[in-house]
Coordinates of C-alpha atoms in Angstrom, one line a residue:
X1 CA 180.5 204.7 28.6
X2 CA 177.9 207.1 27.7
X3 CA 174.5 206.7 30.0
X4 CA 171.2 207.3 27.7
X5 CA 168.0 208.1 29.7
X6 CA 164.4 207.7 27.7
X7 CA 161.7 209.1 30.1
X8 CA 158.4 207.4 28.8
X9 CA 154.9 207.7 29.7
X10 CA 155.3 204.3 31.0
X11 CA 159.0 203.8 31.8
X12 CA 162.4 205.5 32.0
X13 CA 164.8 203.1 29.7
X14 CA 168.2 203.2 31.0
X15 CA 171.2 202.4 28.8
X16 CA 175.0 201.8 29.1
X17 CA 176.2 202.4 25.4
X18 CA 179.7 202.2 24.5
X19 CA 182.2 203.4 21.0
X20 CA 183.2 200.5 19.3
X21 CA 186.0 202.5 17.8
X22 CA 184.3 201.9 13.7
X23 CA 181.9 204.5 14.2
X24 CA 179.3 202.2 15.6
X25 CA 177.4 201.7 19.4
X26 CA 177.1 198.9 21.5
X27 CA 174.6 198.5 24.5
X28 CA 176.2 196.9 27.3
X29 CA 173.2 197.0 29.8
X30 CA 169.3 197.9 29.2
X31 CA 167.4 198.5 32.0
X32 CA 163.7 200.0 32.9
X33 CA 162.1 202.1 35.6
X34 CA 159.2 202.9 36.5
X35 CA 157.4 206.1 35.0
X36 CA 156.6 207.7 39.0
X37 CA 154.9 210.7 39.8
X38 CA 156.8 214.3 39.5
X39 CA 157.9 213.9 43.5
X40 CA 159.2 210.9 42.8
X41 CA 163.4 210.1 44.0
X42 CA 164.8 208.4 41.4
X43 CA 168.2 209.1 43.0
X44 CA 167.8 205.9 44.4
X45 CA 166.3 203.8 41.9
X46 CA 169.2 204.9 39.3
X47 CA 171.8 204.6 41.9
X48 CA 170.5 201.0 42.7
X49 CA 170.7 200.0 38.9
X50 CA 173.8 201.1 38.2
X51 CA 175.4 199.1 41.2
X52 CA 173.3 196.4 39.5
X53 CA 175.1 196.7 36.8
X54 CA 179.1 196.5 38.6
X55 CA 178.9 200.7 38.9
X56 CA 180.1 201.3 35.3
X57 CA 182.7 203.9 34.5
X58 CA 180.5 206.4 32.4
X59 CA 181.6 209.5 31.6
X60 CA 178.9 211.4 31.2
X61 CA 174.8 210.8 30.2
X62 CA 172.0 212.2 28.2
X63 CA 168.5 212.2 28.2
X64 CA 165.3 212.7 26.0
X65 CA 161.4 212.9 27.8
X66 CA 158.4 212.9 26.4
X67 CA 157.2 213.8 30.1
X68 CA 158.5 217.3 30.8
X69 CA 157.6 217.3 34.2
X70 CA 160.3 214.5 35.2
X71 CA 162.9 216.3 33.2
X72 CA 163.8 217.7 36.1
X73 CA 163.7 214.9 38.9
X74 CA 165.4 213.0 36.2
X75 CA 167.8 215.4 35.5
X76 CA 168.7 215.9 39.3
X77 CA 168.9 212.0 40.0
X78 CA 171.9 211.8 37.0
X79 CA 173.7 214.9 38.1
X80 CA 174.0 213.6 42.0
X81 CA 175.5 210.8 40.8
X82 CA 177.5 212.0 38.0
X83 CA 178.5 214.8 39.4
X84 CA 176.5 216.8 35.7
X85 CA 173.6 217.4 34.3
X86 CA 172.6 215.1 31.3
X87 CA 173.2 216.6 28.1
X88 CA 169.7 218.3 26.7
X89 CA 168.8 217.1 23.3
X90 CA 168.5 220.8 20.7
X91 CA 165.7 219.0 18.6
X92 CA 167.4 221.2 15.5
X93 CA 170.6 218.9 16.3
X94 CA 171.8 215.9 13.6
X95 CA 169.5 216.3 11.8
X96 CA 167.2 218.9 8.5
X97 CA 163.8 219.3 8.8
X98 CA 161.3 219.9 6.3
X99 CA 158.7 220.3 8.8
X100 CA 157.2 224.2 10.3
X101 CA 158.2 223.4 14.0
X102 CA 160.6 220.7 14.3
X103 CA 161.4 222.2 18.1
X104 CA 158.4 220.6 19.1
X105 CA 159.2 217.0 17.7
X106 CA 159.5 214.2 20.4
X107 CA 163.3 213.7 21.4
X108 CA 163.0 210.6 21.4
X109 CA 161.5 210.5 17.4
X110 CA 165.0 212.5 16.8
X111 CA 167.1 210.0 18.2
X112 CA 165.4 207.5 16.3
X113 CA 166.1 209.0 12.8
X114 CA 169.3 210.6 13.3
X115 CA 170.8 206.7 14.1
X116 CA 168.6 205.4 11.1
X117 CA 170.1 208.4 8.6
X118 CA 173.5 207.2 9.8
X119 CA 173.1 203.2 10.1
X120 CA 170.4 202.5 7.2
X121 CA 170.0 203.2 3.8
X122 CA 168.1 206.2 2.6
X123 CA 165.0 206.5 2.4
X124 CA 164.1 204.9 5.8
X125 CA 161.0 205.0 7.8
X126 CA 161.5 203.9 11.6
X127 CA 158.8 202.5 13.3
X128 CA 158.8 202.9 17.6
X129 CA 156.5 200.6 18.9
X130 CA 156.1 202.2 23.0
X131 CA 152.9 203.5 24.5
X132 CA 152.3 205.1 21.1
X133 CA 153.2 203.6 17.8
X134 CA 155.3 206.4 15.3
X135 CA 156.7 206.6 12.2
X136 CA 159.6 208.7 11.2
X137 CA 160.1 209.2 7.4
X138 CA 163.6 210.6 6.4
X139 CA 163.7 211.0 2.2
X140 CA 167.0 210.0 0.0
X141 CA 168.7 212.7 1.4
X142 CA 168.3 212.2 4.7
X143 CA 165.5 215.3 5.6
X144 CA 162.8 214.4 7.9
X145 CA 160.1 214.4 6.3
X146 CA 157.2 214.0 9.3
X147 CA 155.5 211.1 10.2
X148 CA 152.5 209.4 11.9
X149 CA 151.3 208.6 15.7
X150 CA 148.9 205.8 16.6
X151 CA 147.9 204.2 19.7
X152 CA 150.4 201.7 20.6
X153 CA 149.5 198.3 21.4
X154 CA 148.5 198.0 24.8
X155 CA 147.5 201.3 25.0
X156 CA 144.8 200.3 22.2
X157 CA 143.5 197.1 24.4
X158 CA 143.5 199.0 27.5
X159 CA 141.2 201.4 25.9
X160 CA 139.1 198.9 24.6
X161 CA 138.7 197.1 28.2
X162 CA 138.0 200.2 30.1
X163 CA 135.2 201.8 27.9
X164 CA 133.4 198.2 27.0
X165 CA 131.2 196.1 29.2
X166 CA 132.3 192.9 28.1
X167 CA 136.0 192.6 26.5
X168 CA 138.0 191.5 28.8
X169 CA 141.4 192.3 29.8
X170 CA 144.2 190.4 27.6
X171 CA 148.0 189.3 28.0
X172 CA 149.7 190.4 24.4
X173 CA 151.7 187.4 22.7
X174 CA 151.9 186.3 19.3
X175 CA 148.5 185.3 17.9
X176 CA 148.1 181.1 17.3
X177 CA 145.4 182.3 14.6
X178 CA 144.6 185.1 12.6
X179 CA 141.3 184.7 12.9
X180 CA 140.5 184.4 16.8
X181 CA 138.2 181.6 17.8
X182 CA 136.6 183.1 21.2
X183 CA 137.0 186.6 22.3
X184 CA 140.6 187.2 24.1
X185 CA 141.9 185.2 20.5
X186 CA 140.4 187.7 18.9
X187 CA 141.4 190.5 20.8
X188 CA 145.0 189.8 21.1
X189 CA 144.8 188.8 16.7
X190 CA 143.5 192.1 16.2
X191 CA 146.3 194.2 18.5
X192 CA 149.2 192.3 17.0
X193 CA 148.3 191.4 13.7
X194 CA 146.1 194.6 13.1
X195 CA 149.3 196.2 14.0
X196 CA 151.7 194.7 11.4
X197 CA 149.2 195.0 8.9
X198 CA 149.1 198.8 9.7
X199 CA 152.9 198.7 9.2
X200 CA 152.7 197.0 6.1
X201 CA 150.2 199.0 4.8
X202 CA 151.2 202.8 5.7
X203 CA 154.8 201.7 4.5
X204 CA 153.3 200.7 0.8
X205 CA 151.4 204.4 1.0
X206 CA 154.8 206.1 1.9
X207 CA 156.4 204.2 -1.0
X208 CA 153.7 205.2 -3.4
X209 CA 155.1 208.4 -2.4
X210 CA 159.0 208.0 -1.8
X211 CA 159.9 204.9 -3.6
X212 CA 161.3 202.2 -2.2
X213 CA 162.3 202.3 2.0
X214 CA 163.9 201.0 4.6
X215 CA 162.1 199.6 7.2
X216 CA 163.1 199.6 10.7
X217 CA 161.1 198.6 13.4
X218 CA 162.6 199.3 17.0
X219 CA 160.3 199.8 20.7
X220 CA 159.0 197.6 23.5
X221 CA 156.8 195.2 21.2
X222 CA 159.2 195.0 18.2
X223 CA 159.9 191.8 19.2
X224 CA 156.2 190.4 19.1
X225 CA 155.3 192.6 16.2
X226 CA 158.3 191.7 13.4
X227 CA 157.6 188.0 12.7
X228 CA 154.2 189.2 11.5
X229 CA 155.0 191.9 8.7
X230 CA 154.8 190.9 5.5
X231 CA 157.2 193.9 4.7
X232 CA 161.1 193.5 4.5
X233 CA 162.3 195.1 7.4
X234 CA 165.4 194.9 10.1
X235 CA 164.5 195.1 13.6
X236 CA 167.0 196.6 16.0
X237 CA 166.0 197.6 19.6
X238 CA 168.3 199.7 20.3
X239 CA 168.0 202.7 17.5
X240 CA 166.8 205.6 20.5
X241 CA 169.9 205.1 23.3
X242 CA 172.5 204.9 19.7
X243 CA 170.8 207.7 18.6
X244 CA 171.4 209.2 21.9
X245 CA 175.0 208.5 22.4
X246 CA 175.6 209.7 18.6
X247 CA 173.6 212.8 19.7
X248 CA 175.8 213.1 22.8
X249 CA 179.3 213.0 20.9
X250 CA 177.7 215.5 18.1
X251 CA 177.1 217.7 20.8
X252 CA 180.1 217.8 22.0
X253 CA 179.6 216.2 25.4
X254 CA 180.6 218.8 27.5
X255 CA 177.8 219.3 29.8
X256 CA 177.4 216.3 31.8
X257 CA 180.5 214.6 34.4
X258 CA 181.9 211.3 35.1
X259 CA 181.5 208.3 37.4

């Protein structure tokens, strides 16, 4: 079993991914931790999961971060239990780049596309909805092509909250009504539904431009967000710990130990 680490501004996702033998991944546990400061032991917290979980045989791990300064807590926390280092994500790995700087691409964007280029047909766009919302365009020939970042969902109503008088703060679910009949209705209509319509509508702009796409949505509020788009799409997950474990066996897999 491969372990998969995705530090997040919010939380840490923690996978146990396994080789089906046809080329494929399966995720035989998901967990989350907490995003804690930079002196943070999450020795501890992973150790605690992972006897959660029956203390899985895992050979080795790896790890993407979009919040450099717990690489290395992070990174520690794996190797004491492991007895390595995760594998590093080279963000020129899996994948060709038509962009000027693809070294400073998110890890966890990478991962993303290089499972969609292998899973989905081409041209796909990936959709991650976390903290942030982003897209990842790959064309017919599998190059990434760039993309686009937007607040994510609760990030957007959190802002909204703090910096107005009068909104008030607001659980997200699926909306009853599209148009909201008191203020939280409205609110919550406009977070969710404003956000599949984005989907909907920066996908048609991308296939004024590409032709026809697959559309994958995958992230923390995929679940709520997918019933909504009018767009066909598929929804899976977990496209970023696949995309890690495929990363992992690309790269050889020689840098990290075994439980």
């Amino acid at each position: 079993m491969i372990l998969t680490l995705d530090i997040g501004n919010t939380t840490i996702g923690v996978c146990g991914v396994e080789r089906t033998g046809q080329g494929d991944y399966q995720v035989r546990f998901s967990r989350k931790l907490p995003t804690l400061g930079d002196e943070a032991d999450y020795g501890p917290l992973l150790a605690g999961l992972l006897d959660l979980e029956g203390c899985p045989e895992i050979e080795g791990s790896v790890m993407s971060s979009v919040v450099p300064r717990l690489d290395g807590p992070v990174s520690q926390a794996a190797e004491g239990l492991l007895g390595g280092a995760p594998v590093k994500i080279q963000p020129g790995r899996g994948l060709p780049f038509a962009i000027p700087h693809p070294e400073l691409l998110g890890l966890d964007r990478i991962a993303d596309a290089v499972w969609a280029a292998k899973r989905y047909p081409l041209p796909v766009v990936t959709v991650d909805l976390g903290t942030a919302t982003t897209f990842n365009v790959l064309n017919g020939e599998g190059v990434f092509l760039g993309g686009l970042i937007v607040s994510g969902l609760e990030t957007g109503v959190k802002a909204l909250t703090d910096r107005t008088a009068r909104l008030p703060s607001v659980t997200l679910s699926r909306p009853e009504h599209l148009i909201g009949r008191d203020t939280e209705e409205c609110m919550r209509s406009g977070a969710v539904t404003g956000t599949a319509a984005l989907i909907d509508g920066i996908t048609a702009r991308i296939e004024a431009e590409l032709g026809p796409v697959t559309l994958v949505l995958t992230g923390g509020w995929a679940d709520l967000v997918s019933p909504l788009c009018l767009h066909p799409h598929d929804s899976d997950p977990y496209l970023l710990p696949k995309g890690l474990a495929l990363l992992y066996d690309r790269m050889g897999n020689v840098e990290s130990g075994a439980r």
